[in-house]
CSV table of C-alpha atoms in Angstrom, one decimal:
chain,number,residue,atom,x,y,z
A,1,MET,CA,-18.1,-30.3,-7.4
A,2,GLY,CA,-18.8,-26.6,-6.5
A,3,LYS,CA,-15.3,-26.2,-5.1
A,4,ILE,CA,-13.7,-27.7,-8.2
A,5,MET,CA,-15.8,-25.3,-10.4
A,6,GLU,CA,-14.6,-22.4,-8.2
A,7,ALA,CA,-11.0,-23.5,-8.7
A,8,VAL,CA,-11.4,-23.7,-12.5
A,9,PHE,CA,-12.9,-20.2,-12.5
A,10,CYS,CA,-10.0,-18.9,-10.4
A,11,VAL,CA,-7.4,-20.5,-12.7
A,12,PHE,CA,-9.2,-19.1,-15.8
A,13,TYR,CA,-9.3,-15.6,-14.2
A,14,LEU,CA,-5.7,-15.5,-13.2
A,15,ILE,CA,-4.3,-16.7,-16.6
A,16,PHE,CA,-6.8,-14.7,-18.7
A,17,THR,CA,-6.3,-11.5,-16.8
A,18,MET,CA,-2.5,-11.8,-16.8
A,19,ILE,CA,-2.5,-12.3,-20.6
A,20,ILE,CA,-4.8,-9.3,-21.0
A,21,GLY,CA,-2.5,-7.2,-18.8
A,22,ILE,CA,0.6,-8.1,-20.7
A,23,LYS,CA,-1.1,-7.5,-24.1
A,24,THR,CA,-2.4,-4.2,-22.9
A,25,VAL,CA,1.2,-3.0,-22.1
A,26,THR,CA,2.7,-4.4,-25.3
A,27,LYS,CA,0.0,-3.0,-27.5
A,28,SER,CA,-0.1,0.4,-25.8
A,29,LYS,CA,2.4,1.7,-28.4
A,30,GLY,CA,3.9,4.0,-25.8
A,31,ASN,CA,0.6,5.6,-24.9
A,32,ARG,CA,1.1,6.6,-21.3
A,33,ALA,CA,-2.5,6.1,-20.3
A,34,PHE,CA,-2.8,2.5,-21.6
A,35,THR,CA,0.6,1.6,-20.3
A,36,VAL,CA,-0.6,2.6,-16.8
A,37,PHE,CA,-3.8,0.6,-17.4
A,38,GLY,CA,-1.7,-2.5,-18.4
A,39,TYR,CA,0.5,-2.4,-15.4
A,40,MET,CA,-2.6,-1.7,-13.3
A,41,THR,CA,-4.1,-5.0,-14.6
A,42,ILE,CA,-0.8,-6.9,-13.9
A,43,ILE,CA,-0.7,-5.6,-10.3
A,44,LEU,CA,-4.4,-6.7,-9.9
A,45,VAL,CA,-3.8,-10.3,-11.0
A,46,CYS,CA,-0.4,-10.6,-9.2
A,47,GLY,CA,-2.1,-9.5,-5.9
A,48,ASP,CA,-5.1,-11.7,-6.4
A,49,SER,CA,-2.9,-14.7,-7.0
A,50,PHE,CA,-1.7,-14.6,-3.4
A,51,HIS,CA,-5.2,-15.1,-2.3
A,52,LEU,CA,-6.7,-17.3,-5.1
A,53,VAL,CA,-3.8,-19.8,-5.4
A,54,PRO,CA,-4.3,-21.0,-1.8
A,55,ARG,CA,-8.1,-21.1,-2.5
A,56,ILE,CA,-7.4,-23.3,-5.6
A,57,PHE,CA,-5.3,-25.7,-3.5
A,58,ALA,CA,-7.9,-25.7,-0.8
A,59,ALA,CA,-10.6,-26.6,-3.3
A,60,ILE,CA,-8.5,-29.5,-4.8
A,61,ASN,CA,-7.2,-30.8,-1.4
A,62,GLN,CA,-10.1,-30.1,1.0
A,63,SER,CA,-8.4,-32.0,3.8
A,64,GLY,CA,-5.5,-29.5,3.8
A,65,ASP,CA,-5.1,-26.5,6.1
A,66,TYR,CA,-4.5,-23.4,4.1
A,67,GLY,CA,-5.9,-20.9,6.6
A,68,PHE,CA,-2.5,-19.1,7.2
A,69,TRP,CA,-1.8,-18.6,3.4
A,70,LEU,CA,-5.4,-17.5,2.8
A,71,GLY,CA,-5.0,-14.9,5.5
A,72,ILE,CA,-1.7,-13.6,4.1
A,73,GLY,CA,-3.2,-13.7,0.6
A,74,LYS,CA,-6.0,-11.5,1.8
A,75,LEU,CA,-3.6,-9.0,3.2
A,76,ILE,CA,-1.5,-8.8,0.1
A,77,THR,CA,-4.6,-8.6,-2.1
A,78,SER,CA,-6.0,-5.8,0.0
A,79,ILE,CA,-2.8,-3.8,-0.5
A,80,THR,CA,-2.6,-4.4,-4.3
A,81,MET,CA,-6.3,-3.6,-4.8
A,82,THR,CA,-5.7,-0.3,-3.2
A,83,VAL,CA,-2.8,0.4,-5.6
A,84,PHE,CA,-5.0,-0.8,-8.4
A,85,TYR,CA,-7.6,1.9,-7.7
A,86,PHE,CA,-5.0,4.6,-7.3
A,87,LEU,CA,-3.6,3.7,-10.7
A,88,MET,CA,-7.1,3.7,-12.1
A,89,TYR,CA,-7.4,7.3,-11.0
A,90,CYS,CA,-4.0,8.0,-12.6
A,91,PHE,CA,-5.3,6.5,-15.9
A,92,TYR,CA,-8.4,8.7,-15.6
A,93,GLU,CA,-6.3,11.8,-15.3
A,94,ILE,CA,-4.1,11.0,-18.3
A,95,HIS,CA,-6.8,9.6,-20.6
A,96,PHE,CA,-9.4,12.3,-20.0
A,97,GLN,CA,-6.8,15.0,-19.5
A,98,LYS,CA,-8.4,16.0,-16.2
A,99,LYS,CA,-5.4,16.6,-14.0
A,100,SER,CA,-6.1,17.7,-10.4
A,101,LEU,CA,-3.3,18.0,-7.9
A,102,VAL,CA,-5.9,18.1,-5.1
A,103,LEU,CA,-7.6,14.9,-6.1
A,104,ARG,CA,-4.3,13.2,-6.7
A,105,ILE,CA,-3.2,14.1,-3.2
A,106,VAL,CA,-6.6,12.9,-1.7
A,107,MET,CA,-6.3,9.6,-3.6
A,108,ALA,CA,-2.7,9.1,-2.5
A,109,MET,CA,-3.6,9.9,1.2
A,110,LEU,CA,-6.5,7.5,1.1
A,111,MET,CA,-4.2,4.8,-0.4
A,112,VAL,CA,-1.6,5.3,2.4
A,113,ILE,CA,-4.3,5.3,5.1
A,114,ARG,CA,-5.9,2.2,3.7
A,115,ILE,CA,-2.6,0.3,3.5
A,116,ALA,CA,-1.6,1.4,7.0
A,117,LEU,CA,-4.9,0.2,8.4
A,118,CYS,CA,-4.4,-3.2,6.6
A,119,LEU,CA,-1.0,-3.6,8.4
A,120,PHE,CA,-2.4,-3.1,11.9
A,121,PRO,CA,-2.1,-6.4,13.9
A,122,GLN,CA,-5.7,-6.0,15.0
A,123,ASN,CA,-6.8,-7.2,11.6
A,124,ASP,CA,-5.6,-10.7,12.6
A,125,TRP,CA,-5.4,-11.8,9.0
A,126,THR,CA,-4.5,-15.4,9.7
A,127,GLY,CA,-7.0,-15.9,12.5
A,128,ALA,CA,-10.5,-14.8,13.3
A,129,ALA,CA,-10.4,-11.2,11.9
A,130,PRO,CA,-12.9,-8.9,13.7
A,131,VAL,CA,-15.6,-7.4,11.5
A,132,THR,CA,-14.9,-3.9,13.0
A,133,TRP,CA,-11.4,-3.8,11.5
A,134,GLY,CA,-12.8,-5.0,8.2
A,135,ILE,CA,-15.0,-1.9,8.3
A,136,TYR,CA,-12.3,0.5,9.4
A,137,ARG,CA,-9.8,-0.5,6.6
A,138,ASN,CA,-12.5,-0.5,4.0
A,139,ILE,CA,-13.7,3.1,4.7
A,140,PRO,CA,-10.8,4.8,2.8
A,141,PHE,CA,-10.9,2.1,0.1
A,142,THR,CA,-14.7,2.7,-0.4
A,143,ILE,CA,-14.1,6.4,-0.7
A,144,MET,CA,-11.4,5.8,-3.3
A,145,GLY,CA,-13.9,3.7,-5.2
A,146,LEU,CA,-16.7,6.3,-5.0
A,147,LEU,CA,-14.3,9.0,-6.3
A,148,VAL,CA,-13.4,6.8,-9.3
A,149,ILE,CA,-17.1,6.0,-9.9
A,150,VAL,CA,-18.2,9.7,-9.8
A,151,LEU,CA,-15.3,10.8,-12.0
A,152,PHE,CA,-15.9,8.2,-14.7
A,153,PHE,CA,-19.6,8.8,-14.6
A,154,ILE,CA,-19.2,12.6,-15.0
A,155,ASN,CA,-16.8,12.2,-17.9
A,156,ARG,CA,-18.5,9.3,-19.6
A,157,LYS,CA,-19.0,9.6,-23.3
A,158,ASP,CA,-19.8,7.2,-26.1
A,159,ASP,CA,-16.5,5.4,-26.1
A,160,ILE,CA,-15.0,2.2,-24.7
A,161,PHE,CA,-15.0,3.5,-21.1
A,162,ARG,CA,-18.6,4.8,-20.9
A,163,TRP,CA,-19.5,1.9,-18.6
A,164,MET,CA,-16.4,2.0,-16.4
A,165,TRP,CA,-18.3,3.7,-13.6
A,166,LEU,CA,-20.9,0.9,-13.6
A,167,ALA,CA,-18.4,-1.9,-13.6
A,168,VAL,CA,-16.6,-0.3,-10.6
A,169,ALA,CA,-19.9,0.4,-8.8
A,170,LEU,CA,-21.1,-3.2,-9.2
A,171,SER,CA,-17.7,-4.5,-8.0
A,172,PHE,CA,-18.2,-2.6,-4.7
A,173,ILE,CA,-21.9,-3.6,-4.5
A,174,PHE,CA,-20.8,-7.3,-4.6
A,175,TYR,CA,-17.7,-6.7,-2.4
A,176,LEU,CA,-19.1,-4.8,0.6
A,177,PRO,CA,-21.7,-7.4,1.7
A,178,VAL,CA,-18.8,-9.9,1.9
A,179,VAL,CA,-16.9,-7.6,4.2
A,180,LEU,CA,-19.9,-7.0,6.5
A,181,TRP,CA,-21.7,-10.4,6.6
A,182,ALA,CA,-19.7,-13.2,5.1
A,183,ASP,CA,-18.4,-14.4,8.5
A,184,VAL,CA,-22.0,-14.8,9.7
A,185,HIS,CA,-23.5,-16.0,6.4
A,186,PRO,CA,-20.7,-17.8,4.4
A,187,MET,CA,-22.8,-18.1,1.3
A,188,ILE,CA,-22.5,-14.4,0.9
A,189,GLY,CA,-18.9,-15.0,0.0
A,190,MET,CA,-20.1,-16.3,-3.4
A,191,LEU,CA,-20.6,-12.6,-4.3
A,192,MET,CA,-16.8,-12.5,-4.9
A,193,LEU,CA,-17.5,-14.4,-8.1
A,194,PRO,CA,-19.6,-11.7,-9.8
A,195,LYS,CA,-17.1,-9.1,-8.3
A,196,THR,CA,-14.3,-10.9,-10.1
A,197,CYS,CA,-16.4,-10.8,-13.3
A,198,MET,CA,-16.6,-7.1,-13.0
A,199,TYR,CA,-12.8,-6.9,-12.9
A,200,ILE,CA,-12.6,-9.0,-16.0
A,201,TRP,CA,-15.0,-6.4,-17.6
A,202,ILE,CA,-12.8,-3.5,-16.4
A,203,VAL,CA,-9.5,-4.9,-17.8
A,204,MET,CA,-11.2,-5.8,-21.1
A,205,MET,CA,-12.2,-2.2,-21.5
A,206,GLY,CA,-8.5,-1.3,-21.2
A,207,TYR,CA,-7.4,-3.9,-23.7
A,208,LYS,CA,-10.1,-2.9,-26.2
A,209,GLY,CA,-8.8,0.7,-25.8
A,210,THR,CA,-5.4,-0.4,-27.1
A,211,LYS,CA,-7.1,-1.8,-30.2
A,212,SER,CA,-8.3,1.7,-31.0
A,213,LEU,CA,-4.6,2.8,-30.9
A,214,VAL,CA,-3.7,0.2,-33.5
A,215,GLN,CA,-6.5,1.5,-35.8
A,216,LYS,CA,-5.1,5.1,-35.7
């Protein structure tokens, strides 16, 4: 029953988030910041689908072997999540008018390093991936997340995005224990559910931001 509930949640997340992403783009009214946010959301859900769709099938048909596709899905999701956070930084720059060439270069370099590390064969995505490589590839990713958290926290104000820093921080708090200990303690993998809820919160902030454009 637990597997079926997980599958239902995954289906809801993929459909709901895709709808929100498309609506954010269409309602952005040419606003560059929210257009970026909308495409950022679409990239998020497209990438997650490569990992979650095999999980859905595995939950429905528990006798099937979906290990290969789950591994490939994790690889693709790892890459798209990296792009997601780079675009979130781009959104921050445009929305808050805080352009910094240095920070943009740093974020771009971290993105390239993270993606390159994900592509190393030592990750063994379709087999027994070593924890050490999980740590290596998540170092630049975590730094990207920390930069986003700090920037949104410093520039927070009483608007729709005042809790963006908290949503991102919580997503990493739920995510990092999975990287470190899920292989030893599989139940820790359940933290991916609240992590996913944080992403729903994040994309809803962007969608609500487009509503403020309509009211102007």
